[in-house]
Structures are given as C-alpha cells and as structure tokens.
Amino acid sequence: MAESDTVLSALQAGVLRLTLNRPDKLNAFNEEMHLALRVGFERAHSDDTVRAVLLTGAGRGFSAGQDLGDRDPRNHGAPDLGHTIETFYNPLLRLIRSLEKPIVCAVNGVAAGAGANIAFACDITIAARSARFIQAFAKIGLVPDSGGTWSLPRLIGEARAKALALTAEPLDAETAANWGLIWRAVNDAALMDEACALAARLAAGPTKGLGMTKRAIQAAAVNSFDEQLELERDLQRQAGRSGDYAEGVTAFLEKRKPEFKGR
Ligand code: LHQ
C-alpha cells in the first residue's frame, strides 16, 4: 500500500506511536485511514523492535468513528455495513486484542461511535479530562460495533452499558474512569506526557510477560476458573523460561535495575 498521512507512525525507544490524522474530520475513519492503521498494527505484530504501542489522535478529537460522508445513503443507496465491519473494523479490533504487547490509548478529545469502542479495546486507556465518549450509533439507527456490545457490559455492567448505548449520551472522561471504562482521566495538558511515559515504561519492561498477561486476562472472559488456572500454569511455564525472567530475578538479587529485552 502507498504511504498514507492519515495515520502518522513513529517508532522511538520501542514505542510505536500511531496517530490518527484526519483532524478536520475529528479523525473519522475512511478506508484509507483503516488500511494505514492496519499497517501500523501489523507492524506491531511482526516487528520485534516494537515493544509497546501508543494510539492517539491529532487535533481536538480522538476519533468520531466511521466517516459518515463515506457511507452516505443519499449517494450509494442502502449500504452493506456488515461488509464494512467485516472488511475494516473487525480485522482492526482483532489485531488490537491479539497483539501480545501492551497498547496504551491516549484519548485526546471526543471519541464517538467506533472511535470510543476502539479506545475501550486497548489495554490501558487514559483520557484528557475534556474528552467525551459517545455511543453515537443510536443517533443514526445503528448498533454499537467494534466490540462495544462485548466490552461495555463487561467493563461497566449491563445497566450502564444499555443506558449509554440506547441514549448516546456523552460520558465525560472522569466518569468513564470512575466507572472503570478507562484507566485514568488526566489534565488535558498532561495527557501526552503521561501517555508517553507510560508507554515508554511498558516498552522497557518484560514485554513477553506483559503480552502473556494480556492474553491471560482476556481469556478469563470465556474460561472457567479451572481453565484459567491451567492457562496460568502454561503461561508461567513459558514466562519462567524467558530471558526477561532470568534478568529480572538476577537484577533483584544483585540489587540493580533490570534490563529487559522482551525475550
Ligand atoms: C465528521 C464525523 C463523522 C464525517 C465529525 N464523519 N465527518 C461502522 C460501519 C459502517 C458505517 C457506520 O458506522 C460504523 C461505526 C460508527 O462509528 S457509527 C458512528 C459514526 N459517528 C457518529 O455518528 C458521530 C458523528 N459526529 C458527531 O456526532 C459530532 O461530530 C461529535 C459529537 C463527534 C463532535 O461534535 P463537535 O465537537 O460539535 O464537532 P463537529 O460536529 O462540528 O465536527 C467537526 C467536523 O468533523 C465537522 O466537519 P465541518 O466540515 O462541518 O467542520 C463534522 O462534519 C466532521 N465530522 N464526525 N463521523
């Protein structure tokens, strides 16, 4: 695919920073931006020098979800949105959830529709205090997608999930954090510093173990307690054979800072 400026990509000290970059449209998703973001997450999967991802948006919004101009029924007749979901959104959400490396999401402004649910799919989401989350689907006759019907009830329970999804009322960042939808709301001016510091800290950490931790916590959504205990045993076996475990314990015993390599 040709280079696209709809997603800015920069790798520094193990952190792959991906910035949604259609600020005049509040970073609404068109096909080009989808494909560019996919390239970024595919790189995160295949490139060993990427140890963590930081996802954010350019300008005053994080993402307003699907670009509605791109799916205008006045021009195209009744569109097959299932095809759009299957071709663009679902592959993206699968890439995010299956990446065995931490993903920090810095929500710099409004996150609506798929934009909100993509933020909720990331591993650690922090938001600027001025940011809002909107399940905008209800305003245009759609159902929440990008995993929203899965993540919302799990994160905040059915009552709050239904109220947000059925009313499309905006939820402020502070409340989102208090409810457990995101990790933390921070002052607007501090957002990028905090997000970058967090991503850098994770990238310098034992990322193999962190990736397996992510896998284990996600598996708990479908596993029984016994299945989960067995998964923990298997993952701990692998983690115990990692270079990072050897380094972590050695550094502890030698009373020095560990130098993890993510292997
Ligand atoms: C936009 C958008 C936008 C285009 C702002 N598209 N231009 C999946 C599969 C297939 C199809 C359907 O959907 C999905 C998943 C989804 O994501 S459905 C939900 C789609 N998103 C929405 O319904 C949100 C629509 N946007 C809004 O409600 C507002 O823009 C919010 C509340 C996000 C922000 O409001 P304001 O801060 O007042 O900003 P604004 O409305 O003035 O927007 C700024 C510009 O961005 C404006 O353009 P303009 O040329 O007039 O300055 C908007 O038209 C444009 N924009 N969202 N989704």
PDB file of C-alpha atoms and ligand atoms in Angstrom:
ATOM      1  CA  MET A   1       0.000   0.000   0.000  1.00  0.00           C
ATOM      2  CA  ALA A   2       1.195   3.526  -0.711  1.00  0.00           C
ATOM      3  CA  GLU A   3       2.234   5.611   2.279  1.00  0.00           C
ATOM      4  CA  SER A   4      -0.720   7.459   3.785  1.00  0.00           C
ATOM      5  CA  ASP A   5      -0.622  10.503   6.029  1.00  0.00           C
ATOM      6  CA  THR A   6      -3.992   9.553   7.569  1.00  0.00           C
ATOM      7  CA  VAL A   7      -2.034   7.717  10.284  1.00  0.00           C
ATOM      8  CA  LEU A   8       1.298   9.073  11.485  1.00  0.00           C
ATOM      9  CA  SER A   9       3.686   6.383  12.620  1.00  0.00           C
ATOM     10  CA  ALA A  10       6.871   6.825  14.642  1.00  0.00           C
ATOM     11  CA  LEU A  11       8.998   4.286  16.476  1.00  0.00           C
ATOM     12  CA  GLN A  12      11.069   5.548  19.386  1.00  0.00           C
ATOM     13  CA  ALA A  13      12.694   3.528  22.145  1.00  0.00           C
ATOM     14  CA  GLY A  14      10.444   0.540  21.498  1.00  0.00           C
ATOM     15  CA  VAL A  15       7.201   2.570  21.416  1.00  0.00           C
ATOM     16  CA  LEU A  16       5.330   2.619  18.130  1.00  0.00           C
ATOM     17  CA  ARG A  17       3.245   5.767  18.208  1.00  0.00           C
ATOM     18  CA  LEU A  18       0.254   5.691  15.859  1.00  0.00           C
ATOM     19  CA  THR A  19      -1.603   8.983  15.467  1.00  0.00           C
ATOM     20  CA  LEU A  20      -4.970   9.080  13.707  1.00  0.00           C
ATOM     21  CA  ASN A  21      -4.561  12.049  11.420  1.00  0.00           C
ATOM     22  CA  ARG A  22      -7.713  13.411   9.796  1.00  0.00           C
ATOM     23  CA  PRO A  23      -8.153  16.258  12.282  1.00  0.00           C
ATOM     24  CA  ASP A  24     -10.599  18.283  10.155  1.00  0.00           C
ATOM     25  CA  LYS A  25     -12.958  15.268  10.357  1.00  0.00           C
ATOM     26  CA  LEU A  26     -12.186  14.564  14.023  1.00  0.00           C
ATOM     27  CA  ASN A  27     -10.201  11.551  12.784  1.00  0.00           C
ATOM     28  CA  ALA A  28     -13.281   9.778  11.427  1.00  0.00           C
ATOM     29  CA  PHE A  29     -12.402   6.515   9.729  1.00  0.00           C
ATOM     30  CA  ASN A  30     -12.370   6.257   5.952  1.00  0.00           C
ATOM     31  CA  GLU A  31     -10.951   3.254   4.120  1.00  0.00           C
ATOM     32  CA  GLU A  32      -7.539   4.849   3.670  1.00  0.00           C
ATOM     33  CA  MET A  33      -7.175   5.513   7.392  1.00  0.00           C
ATOM     34  CA  HIS A  34      -8.336   1.997   8.197  1.00  0.00           C
ATOM     35  CA  LEU A  35      -5.709   0.462   5.934  1.00  0.00           C
ATOM     36  CA  ALA A  36      -2.987   2.759   7.259  1.00  0.00           C
ATOM     37  CA  LEU A  37      -3.839   1.866  10.852  1.00  0.00           C
ATOM     38  CA  ARG A  38      -3.849  -1.794   9.924  1.00  0.00           C
ATOM     39  CA  VAL A  39      -0.335  -1.436   8.505  1.00  0.00           C
ATOM     40  CA  GLY A  40       0.718   0.080  11.841  1.00  0.00           C
ATOM     41  CA  PHE A  41      -0.753  -2.707  13.958  1.00  0.00           C
ATOM     42  CA  GLU A  42       0.569  -5.393  11.596  1.00  0.00           C
ATOM     43  CA  ARG A  43       4.000  -3.895  12.070  1.00  0.00           C
ATOM     44  CA  ALA A  44       3.489  -4.011  15.831  1.00  0.00           C
ATOM     45  CA  HIS A  45       2.780  -7.731  15.490  1.00  0.00           C
ATOM     46  CA  SER A  46       5.735  -8.597  13.263  1.00  0.00           C
ATOM     47  CA  ASP A  47       8.495  -6.176  14.308  1.00  0.00           C
ATOM     48  CA  ASP A  48      10.396  -7.327  17.414  1.00  0.00           C
ATOM     49  CA  THR A  49      11.753  -3.837  17.980  1.00  0.00           C
ATOM     50  CA  VAL A  50       8.187  -2.672  18.712  1.00  0.00           C
ATOM     51  CA  ARG A  51       7.655  -3.388  22.418  1.00  0.00           C
ATOM     52  CA  ALA A  52       4.536  -1.248  23.032  1.00  0.00           C
ATOM     53  CA  VAL A  53       2.056   0.807  21.029  1.00  0.00           C
ATOM     54  CA  LEU A  54       0.690   4.268  21.776  1.00  0.00           C
ATOM     55  CA  LEU A  55      -2.519   5.132  19.908  1.00  0.00           C
ATOM     56  CA  THR A  56      -3.799   8.703  19.857  1.00  0.00           C
ATOM     57  CA  GLY A  57      -5.449  11.284  17.625  1.00  0.00           C
ATOM     58  CA  ALA A  58      -4.290  14.526  16.008  1.00  0.00           C
ATOM     59  CA  GLY A  59      -6.153  17.762  16.665  1.00  0.00           C
ATOM     60  CA  ARG A  60      -9.077  18.227  19.029  1.00  0.00           C
ATOM     61  CA  GLY A  61     -10.668  14.775  18.664  1.00  0.00           C
ATOM     62  CA  PHE A  62      -9.572  11.189  19.176  1.00  0.00           C
ATOM     63  CA  SER A  63     -11.946   9.728  16.577  1.00  0.00           C
ATOM     64  CA  ALA A  64     -15.558  10.390  15.573  1.00  0.00           C
ATOM     65  CA  GLY A  65     -15.935   6.783  14.376  1.00  0.00           C
ATOM     66  CA  GLN A  66     -16.943   5.963  10.840  1.00  0.00           C
ATOM     67  CA  ASP A  67     -16.717   8.816   8.327  1.00  0.00           C
ATOM     68  CA  LEU A  68     -20.401   9.204   7.613  1.00  0.00           C
ATOM     69  CA  GLY A  69     -19.685  11.065   4.380  1.00  0.00           C
ATOM     70  CA  ASP A  70     -18.072   7.873   3.123  1.00  0.00           C
ATOM     71  CA  ARG A  71     -21.216   5.841   3.756  1.00  0.00           C
ATOM     72  CA  ASP A  72     -23.788   8.378   2.602  1.00  0.00           C
ATOM     73  CA  PRO A  73     -27.023   6.541   1.723  1.00  0.00           C
ATOM     74  CA  ARG A  74     -28.052   9.509  -0.455  1.00  0.00           C
ATOM     75  CA  ASN A  75     -25.210   8.682  -2.836  1.00  0.00           C
ATOM     76  CA  HIS A  76     -24.854   4.933  -2.524  1.00  0.00           C
ATOM     77  CA  GLY A  77     -28.326   3.648  -1.621  1.00  0.00           C
ATOM     78  CA  ALA A  78     -28.643   1.285   1.339  1.00  0.00           C
ATOM     79  CA  PRO A  79     -25.050   0.256   2.049  1.00  0.00           C
ATOM     80  CA  ASP A  80     -23.914  -3.177   3.249  1.00  0.00           C
ATOM     81  CA  LEU A  81     -22.472  -2.067   6.569  1.00  0.00           C
ATOM     82  CA  GLY A  82     -21.861  -5.699   7.510  1.00  0.00           C
ATOM     83  CA  HIS A  83     -19.308  -5.751   4.706  1.00  0.00           C
ATOM     84  CA  THR A  84     -17.671  -2.606   6.089  1.00  0.00           C
ATOM     85  CA  ILE A  85     -17.482  -4.182   9.526  1.00  0.00           C
ATOM     86  CA  GLU A  86     -16.134  -7.474   8.201  1.00  0.00           C
ATOM     87  CA  THR A  87     -13.570  -5.821   5.923  1.00  0.00           C
ATOM     88  CA  PHE A  88     -12.324  -2.969   8.089  1.00  0.00           C
ATOM     89  CA  TYR A  89     -13.419  -2.825  11.725  1.00  0.00           C
ATOM     90  CA  ASN A  90     -13.331  -6.455  12.790  1.00  0.00           C
ATOM     91  CA  PRO A  91      -9.807  -7.098  11.462  1.00  0.00           C
ATOM     92  CA  LEU A  92      -8.606  -3.968  13.291  1.00  0.00           C
ATOM     93  CA  LEU A  93     -10.196  -4.998  16.593  1.00  0.00           C
ATOM     94  CA  ARG A  94      -8.727  -8.488  16.249  1.00  0.00           C
ATOM     95  CA  LEU A  95      -5.265  -7.023  15.627  1.00  0.00           C
ATOM     96  CA  ILE A  96      -5.602  -4.880  18.767  1.00  0.00           C
ATOM     97  CA  ARG A  97      -6.816  -7.642  21.060  1.00  0.00           C
ATOM     98  CA  SER A  98      -4.423 -10.318  19.778  1.00  0.00           C
ATOM     99  CA  LEU A  99      -1.268  -8.188  19.928  1.00  0.00           C
ATOM    100  CA  GLU A 100       0.834  -9.676  22.718  1.00  0.00           C
ATOM    101  CA  LYS A 101       2.347  -6.301  23.528  1.00  0.00           C
ATOM    102  CA  PRO A 102       0.785  -3.512  25.598  1.00  0.00           C
ATOM    103  CA  ILE A 103      -1.287  -0.881  23.823  1.00  0.00           C
ATOM    104  CA  VAL A 104      -1.720   2.480  25.525  1.00  0.00           C
ATOM    105  CA  CYS A 105      -4.516   4.657  24.178  1.00  0.00           C
ATOM    106  CA  ALA A 106      -4.378   8.404  24.785  1.00  0.00           C
ATOM    107  CA  VAL A 107      -7.847   9.821  24.166  1.00  0.00           C
ATOM    108  CA  ASN A 108      -7.111  13.458  23.416  1.00  0.00           C
ATOM    109  CA  GLY A 109     -10.687  14.554  22.694  1.00  0.00           C
ATOM    110  CA  VAL A 110     -14.092  13.285  21.682  1.00  0.00           C
ATOM    111  CA  ALA A 111     -14.326   9.552  20.958  1.00  0.00           C
ATOM    112  CA  ALA A 112     -17.601   8.677  19.248  1.00  0.00           C
ATOM    113  CA  GLY A 113     -19.051   5.502  17.758  1.00  0.00           C
ATOM    114  CA  ALA A 114     -16.346   3.092  16.696  1.00  0.00           C
ATOM    115  CA  GLY A 115     -13.806   5.652  17.940  1.00  0.00           C
ATOM    116  CA  ALA A 116     -14.973   5.108  21.523  1.00  0.00           C
ATOM    117  CA  ASN A 117     -15.049   1.343  21.282  1.00  0.00           C
ATOM    118  CA  ILE A 118     -11.575   1.166  19.739  1.00  0.00           C
ATOM    119  CA  ALA A 119     -10.324   3.136  22.754  1.00  0.00           C
ATOM    120  CA  PHE A 120     -12.037   0.666  25.108  1.00  0.00           C
ATOM    121  CA  ALA A 121     -10.385  -2.273  23.303  1.00  0.00           C
ATOM    122  CA  CYS A 122      -6.880  -1.007  24.066  1.00  0.00           C
ATOM    123  CA  ASP A 123      -5.051  -2.245  27.151  1.00  0.00           C
ATOM    124  CA  ILE A 124      -4.554   0.949  29.132  1.00  0.00           C
ATOM    125  CA  THR A 125      -6.685   3.899  28.098  1.00  0.00           C
ATOM    126  CA  ILE A 126      -6.150   7.333  29.557  1.00  0.00           C
ATOM    127  CA  ALA A 127      -8.151  10.352  28.532  1.00  0.00           C
ATOM    128  CA  ALA A 128      -7.872  14.104  28.681  1.00  0.00           C
ATOM    129  CA  ARG A 129     -10.359  15.460  31.207  1.00  0.00           C
ATOM    130  CA  SER A 130     -12.141  17.338  28.410  1.00  0.00           C
ATOM    131  CA  ALA A 131     -12.640  14.179  26.331  1.00  0.00           C
ATOM    132  CA  ARG A 132     -16.103  12.629  25.959  1.00  0.00           C
ATOM    133  CA  PHE A 133     -17.168   9.136  24.983  1.00  0.00           C
ATOM    134  CA  ILE A 134     -20.316   8.805  22.892  1.00  0.00           C
ATOM    135  CA  GLN A 135     -22.050   5.627  21.734  1.00  0.00           C
ATOM    136  CA  ALA A 136     -23.253   7.670  18.769  1.00  0.00           C
ATOM    137  CA  PHE A 137     -24.719   4.660  16.950  1.00  0.00           C
ATOM    138  CA  ALA A 138     -28.170   5.156  18.495  1.00  0.00           C
ATOM    139  CA  LYS A 139     -28.420   8.583  16.899  1.00  0.00           C
ATOM    140  CA  ILE A 140     -28.273   7.106  13.387  1.00  0.00           C
ATOM    141  CA  GLY A 141     -30.147   3.846  13.795  1.00  0.00           C
ATOM    142  CA  LEU A 142     -27.121   1.572  14.199  1.00  0.00           C
ATOM    143  CA  VAL A 143     -25.927  -0.841  16.857  1.00  0.00           C
ATOM    144  CA  PRO A 144     -22.612  -0.418  18.697  1.00  0.00           C
ATOM    145  CA  ASP A 145     -19.781  -2.163  16.886  1.00  0.00           C
ATOM    146  CA  SER A 146     -16.003  -2.504  17.231  1.00  0.00           C
ATOM    147  CA  GLY A 147     -16.626  -4.818  20.153  1.00  0.00           C
ATOM    148  CA  GLY A 148     -18.748  -2.311  22.074  1.00  0.00           C
ATOM    149  CA  THR A 149     -21.562  -4.721  22.884  1.00  0.00           C
ATOM    150  CA  TRP A 150     -18.903  -7.053  24.304  1.00  0.00           C
ATOM    151  CA  SER A 151     -16.671  -4.617  26.144  1.00  0.00           C
ATOM    152  CA  LEU A 152     -19.279  -2.230  27.604  1.00  0.00           C
ATOM    153  CA  PRO A 153     -21.266  -4.759  29.689  1.00  0.00           C
ATOM    154  CA  ARG A 154     -18.043  -6.440  30.803  1.00  0.00           C
ATOM    155  CA  LEU A 155     -16.405  -3.203  31.871  1.00  0.00           C
ATOM    156  CA  ILE A 156     -19.351  -1.341  33.404  1.00  0.00           C
ATOM    157  CA  GLY A 157     -22.260  -3.820  33.682  1.00  0.00           C
ATOM    158  CA  GLU A 158     -25.452  -4.165  31.702  1.00  0.00           C
ATOM    159  CA  ALA A 159     -27.358  -1.245  33.230  1.00  0.00           C
ATOM    160  CA  ARG A 160     -24.780   1.388  32.369  1.00  0.00           C
ATOM    161  CA  ALA A 161     -23.919  -0.264  29.040  1.00  0.00           C
ATOM    162  CA  LYS A 162     -27.543  -0.196  27.928  1.00  0.00           C
ATOM    163  CA  ALA A 163     -28.113   3.378  29.064  1.00  0.00           C
ATOM    164  CA  LEU A 164     -25.034   4.629  27.193  1.00  0.00           C
ATOM    165  CA  ALA A 165     -25.835   2.651  24.050  1.00  0.00           C
ATOM    166  CA  LEU A 166     -29.552   3.423  23.941  1.00  0.00           C
ATOM    167  CA  THR A 167     -29.321   7.146  24.719  1.00  0.00           C
ATOM    168  CA  ALA A 168     -25.993   8.054  23.036  1.00  0.00           C
ATOM    169  CA  GLU A 169     -25.455  10.488  25.911  1.00  0.00           C
ATOM    170  CA  PRO A 170     -21.858  11.688  26.151  1.00  0.00           C
ATOM    171  CA  LEU A 171     -19.854  10.356  29.071  1.00  0.00           C
ATOM    172  CA  ASP A 172     -17.129  12.582  30.455  1.00  0.00           C
ATOM    173  CA  ALA A 173     -13.630  11.206  30.977  1.00  0.00           C
ATOM    174  CA  GLU A 174     -13.735  11.488  34.757  1.00  0.00           C
ATOM    175  CA  THR A 175     -16.913   9.406  34.980  1.00  0.00           C
ATOM    176  CA  ALA A 176     -15.534   6.922  32.447  1.00  0.00           C
ATOM    177  CA  ALA A 177     -12.549   6.444  34.754  1.00  0.00           C
ATOM    178  CA  ASN A 178     -14.706   6.191  37.888  1.00  0.00           C
ATOM    179  CA  TRP A 179     -16.853   3.543  36.205  1.00  0.00           C
ATOM    180  CA  GLY A 180     -13.834   1.515  35.078  1.00  0.00           C
ATOM    181  CA  LEU A 181     -14.246   2.084  31.341  1.00  0.00           C
ATOM    182  CA  ILE A 182     -10.792   3.590  31.157  1.00  0.00           C
ATOM    183  CA  TRP A 183      -7.757   3.656  33.441  1.00  0.00           C
ATOM    184  CA  ARG A 184      -7.485   7.340  34.238  1.00  0.00           C
ATOM    185  CA  ALA A 185      -8.586  10.871  33.334  1.00  0.00           C
ATOM    186  CA  VAL A 186      -5.785  13.434  33.430  1.00  0.00           C
ATOM    187  CA  ASN A 187      -5.448  17.162  32.846  1.00  0.00           C
ATOM    188  CA  ASP A 188      -5.501  17.956  29.136  1.00  0.00           C
ATOM    189  CA  ALA A 189      -2.033  19.495  29.186  1.00  0.00           C
ATOM    190  CA  ALA A 190      -0.590  16.417  30.903  1.00  0.00           C
ATOM    191  CA  LEU A 191      -2.147  13.764  28.638  1.00  0.00           C
ATOM    192  CA  MET A 192       0.632  13.185  26.133  1.00  0.00           C
ATOM    193  CA  ASP A 193       3.415  13.370  28.728  1.00  0.00           C
ATOM    194  CA  GLU A 194       1.637  10.800  30.889  1.00  0.00           C
ATOM    195  CA  ALA A 195       0.771   8.539  27.960  1.00  0.00           C
ATOM    196  CA  CYS A 196       4.301   8.677  26.526  1.00  0.00           C
ATOM    197  CA  ALA A 197       5.875   7.994  29.924  1.00  0.00           C
ATOM    198  CA  LEU A 198       3.561   5.039  30.486  1.00  0.00           C
ATOM    199  CA  ALA A 199       4.188   3.586  27.017  1.00  0.00           C
ATOM    200  CA  ALA A 200       7.957   4.056  27.419  1.00  0.00           C
ATOM    201  CA  ARG A 201       7.877   2.343  30.814  1.00  0.00           C
ATOM    202  CA  LEU A 202       5.960  -0.601  29.400  1.00  0.00           C
ATOM    203  CA  ALA A 203       8.230  -0.828  26.334  1.00  0.00           C
ATOM    204  CA  ALA A 204      11.270  -1.058  28.611  1.00  0.00           C
ATOM    205  CA  GLY A 205       9.584  -3.761  30.677  1.00  0.00           C
ATOM    206  CA  PRO A 206       9.442  -7.557  30.353  1.00  0.00           C
ATOM    207  CA  THR A 207       7.149  -7.292  27.342  1.00  0.00           C
ATOM    208  CA  LYS A 208       6.981 -11.031  26.703  1.00  0.00           C
ATOM    209  CA  GLY A 209       5.457 -11.497  30.158  1.00  0.00           C
ATOM    210  CA  LEU A 210       3.278  -8.418  29.764  1.00  0.00           C
ATOM    211  CA  GLY A 211       1.945  -9.802  26.485  1.00  0.00           C
ATOM    212  CA  MET A 212       1.117 -13.130  28.099  1.00  0.00           C
ATOM    213  CA  THR A 213      -0.541 -11.308  30.997  1.00  0.00           C
ATOM    214  CA  LYS A 214      -2.753  -9.511  28.484  1.00  0.00           C
ATOM    215  CA  ARG A 215      -3.645 -12.843  26.865  1.00  0.00           C
ATOM    216  CA  ALA A 216      -4.500 -14.414  30.219  1.00  0.00           C
ATOM    217  CA  ILE A 217      -6.721 -11.576  31.397  1.00  0.00           C
ATOM    218  CA  GLN A 218      -8.604 -11.540  28.104  1.00  0.00           C
ATOM    219  CA  ALA A 219      -9.051 -15.331  28.214  1.00  0.00           C
ATOM    220  CA  ALA A 220     -10.809 -15.010  31.581  1.00  0.00           C
ATOM    221  CA  ALA A 221     -13.844 -13.637  29.727  1.00  0.00           C
ATOM    222  CA  VAL A 222     -14.602 -17.099  28.360  1.00  0.00           C
ATOM    223  CA  ASN A 223     -12.682 -19.533  30.611  1.00  0.00           C
ATOM    224  CA  SER A 224     -13.897 -21.335  33.703  1.00  0.00           C
ATOM    225  CA  PHE A 225     -11.836 -20.885  36.864  1.00  0.00           C
ATOM    226  CA  ASP A 226     -10.173 -24.261  36.307  1.00  0.00           C
ATOM    227  CA  GLU A 227      -9.355 -23.471  32.694  1.00  0.00           C
ATOM    228  CA  GLN A 228      -7.874 -20.192  33.812  1.00  0.00           C
ATOM    229  CA  LEU A 229      -5.708 -21.895  36.446  1.00  0.00           C
ATOM    230  CA  GLU A 230      -4.401 -24.219  33.741  1.00  0.00           C
ATOM    231  CA  LEU A 231      -3.708 -21.327  31.396  1.00  0.00           C
ATOM    232  CA  GLU A 232      -1.795 -19.532  34.164  1.00  0.00           C
ATOM    233  CA  ARG A 233       0.279 -22.667  34.710  1.00  0.00           C
ATOM    234  CA  ASP A 234       1.127 -22.917  30.994  1.00  0.00           C
ATOM    235  CA  LEU A 235       1.938 -19.246  30.596  1.00  0.00           C
ATOM    236  CA  GLN A 236       4.012 -19.192  33.792  1.00  0.00           C
ATOM    237  CA  ARG A 237       5.987 -22.133  32.441  1.00  0.00           C
ATOM    238  CA  GLN A 238       6.793 -20.112  29.317  1.00  0.00           C
ATOM    239  CA  ALA A 239       7.468 -16.930  31.276  1.00  0.00           C
ATOM    240  CA  GLY A 240       9.831 -18.776  33.608  1.00  0.00           C
ATOM    241  CA  ARG A 241      11.944 -19.798  30.629  1.00  0.00           C
ATOM    242  CA  SER A 242      12.220 -16.259  29.275  1.00  0.00           C
ATOM    243  CA  GLY A 243      15.355 -14.194  29.297  1.00  0.00           C
ATOM    244  CA  ASP A 244      13.398 -11.423  30.993  1.00  0.00           C
ATOM    245  CA  TYR A 245      12.596 -13.616  33.993  1.00  0.00           C
ATOM    246  CA  ALA A 246      16.279 -14.568  34.347  1.00  0.00           C
ATOM    247  CA  GLU A 247      17.242 -10.908  34.084  1.00  0.00           C
ATOM    248  CA  GLY A 248      14.508  -9.755  36.485  1.00  0.00           C
ATOM    249  CA  VAL A 249      15.467 -12.168  39.240  1.00  0.00           C
ATOM    250  CA  THR A 250      19.204 -11.695  38.709  1.00  0.00           C
ATOM    251  CA  ALA A 251      18.835  -7.920  38.844  1.00  0.00           C
ATOM    252  CA  PHE A 252      16.766  -8.189  42.019  1.00  0.00           C
ATOM    253  CA  LEU A 253      19.372 -10.370  43.695  1.00  0.00           C
ATOM    254  CA  GLU A 254      22.204  -8.134  42.506  1.00  0.00           C
ATOM    255  CA  LYS A 255      20.282  -5.064  43.713  1.00  0.00           C
ATOM    256  CA  ARG A 256      20.401  -3.330  40.315  1.00  0.00           C
ATOM    257  CA  LYS A 257      17.893  -2.139  37.726  1.00  0.00           C
ATOM    258  CA  PRO A 258      16.882  -4.902  35.287  1.00  0.00           C
ATOM    259  CA  GLU A 259      17.485  -4.523  31.567  1.00  0.00           C
ATOM    260  CA  PHE A 260      14.636  -6.335  29.909  1.00  0.00           C
ATOM    261  CA  LYS A 261      14.823  -7.294  26.256  1.00  0.00           C
ATOM    262  CA  GLY A 262      11.290  -8.580  25.683  1.00  0.00           C
ATOM    263  CA  ARG A 263      12.570 -12.111  25.065  1.00  0.00           C
TER     264      ARG A 263
HETATM  265  C1  LHQ B   1     -17.418  14.006  10.727  1.00  0.00           C
HETATM  266  C2  LHQ B   1     -17.755  12.965  11.603  1.00  0.00           C
HETATM  267  C3  LHQ B   1     -18.025  11.703  11.067  1.00  0.00           C
HETATM  268  C4  LHQ B   1     -17.637  12.601   8.961  1.00  0.00           C
HETATM  269  C5  LHQ B   1     -17.412  14.731  12.771  1.00  0.00           C
HETATM  270  N1  LHQ B   1     -17.947  11.563   9.743  1.00  0.00           N
HETATM  271  N2  LHQ B   1     -17.370  13.825   9.412  1.00  0.00           N
HETATM  272  C6  LHQ B   1     -19.323   1.303  11.228  1.00  0.00           C
HETATM  273  C7  LHQ B   1     -19.595   0.751   9.957  1.00  0.00           C
HETATM  274  C8  LHQ B   1     -20.143   1.454   8.914  1.00  0.00           C
HETATM  275  C9  LHQ B   1     -20.865   2.524   8.969  1.00  0.00           C
HETATM  276  C10 LHQ B   1     -21.316   3.187  10.102  1.00  0.00           C
HETATM  277  O1  LHQ B   1     -20.637   3.229  11.276  1.00  0.00           O
HETATM  278  C11 LHQ B   1     -19.805   2.393  11.827  1.00  0.00           C
HETATM  279  C12 LHQ B   1     -19.358   2.721  13.160  1.00  0.00           C
HETATM  280  C13 LHQ B   1     -19.562   4.113  13.643  1.00  0.00           C
HETATM  281  O2  LHQ B   1     -18.617   4.684  14.080  1.00  0.00           O
HETATM  282  S1  LHQ B   1     -21.135   4.781  13.630  1.00  0.00           S
HETATM  283  C14 LHQ B   1     -20.936   6.315  14.427  1.00  0.00           C
HETATM  284  C15 LHQ B   1     -20.379   7.364  13.496  1.00  0.00           C
HETATM  285  N3  LHQ B   1     -20.087   8.585  14.209  1.00  0.00           N
HETATM  286  C16 LHQ B   1     -21.021   9.456  14.567  1.00  0.00           C
HETATM  287  O3  LHQ B   1     -22.196   9.283  14.379  1.00  0.00           O
HETATM  288  C17 LHQ B   1     -20.502  10.721  15.200  1.00  0.00           C
HETATM  289  C18 LHQ B   1     -20.810  11.896  14.311  1.00  0.00           C
HETATM  290  N4  LHQ B   1     -20.201  13.102  14.861  1.00  0.00           N
HETATM  291  C19 LHQ B   1     -20.745  13.796  15.874  1.00  0.00           C
HETATM  292  O4  LHQ B   1     -21.776  13.456  16.422  1.00  0.00           O
HETATM  293  C20 LHQ B   1     -20.022  15.022  16.306  1.00  0.00           C
HETATM  294  O5  LHQ B   1     -19.170  15.443  15.258  1.00  0.00           O
HETATM  295  C21 LHQ B   1     -19.184  14.824  17.587  1.00  0.00           C
HETATM  296  C22 LHQ B   1     -20.129  14.662  18.776  1.00  0.00           C
HETATM  297  C23 LHQ B   1     -18.254  13.621  17.478  1.00  0.00           C
HETATM  298  C24 LHQ B   1     -18.302  16.071  17.812  1.00  0.00           C
HETATM  299  O6  LHQ B   1     -19.120  17.221  17.788  1.00  0.00           O
HETATM  300  P1  LHQ B   1     -18.447  18.665  17.653  1.00  0.00           P
HETATM  301  O7  LHQ B   1     -17.324  18.758  18.641  1.00  0.00           O
HETATM  302  O8  LHQ B   1     -19.553  19.651  17.751  1.00  0.00           O
HETATM  303  O9  LHQ B   1     -17.769  18.709  16.208  1.00  0.00           O
HETATM  304  P2  LHQ B   1     -18.485  18.850  14.773  1.00  0.00           P
HETATM  305  O10 LHQ B   1     -19.727  18.049  14.743  1.00  0.00           O
HETATM  306  O11 LHQ B   1     -18.576  20.283  14.421  1.00  0.00           O
HETATM  307  O12 LHQ B   1     -17.421  18.105  13.820  1.00  0.00           O
HETATM  308  C25 LHQ B   1     -16.257  18.770  13.323  1.00  0.00           C
HETATM  309  C26 LHQ B   1     -16.086  18.388  11.881  1.00  0.00           C
HETATM  310  O13 LHQ B   1     -15.883  16.983  11.806  1.00  0.00           O
HETATM  311  C27 LHQ B   1     -17.347  18.670  11.071  1.00  0.00           C
HETATM  312  O14 LHQ B   1     -16.938  18.984   9.769  1.00  0.00           O
HETATM  313  P3  LHQ B   1     -17.088  20.512   9.201  1.00  0.00           P
HETATM  314  O15 LHQ B   1     -16.596  20.424   7.791  1.00  0.00           O
HETATM  315  O16 LHQ B   1     -18.512  20.889   9.336  1.00  0.00           O
HETATM  316  O17 LHQ B   1     -16.196  21.335  10.101  1.00  0.00           O
HETATM  317  C28 LHQ B   1     -18.037  17.340  11.046  1.00  0.00           C
HETATM  318  O18 LHQ B   1     -18.888  17.177   9.944  1.00  0.00           O
HETATM  319  C29 LHQ B   1     -16.867  16.393  10.975  1.00  0.00           C
HETATM  320  N5  LHQ B   1     -17.204  15.084  11.497  1.00  0.00           N
HETATM  321  N6  LHQ B   1     -17.748  13.461  12.857  1.00  0.00           N
HETATM  322  N7  LHQ B   1     -18.311  10.652  11.839  1.00  0.00           N
END
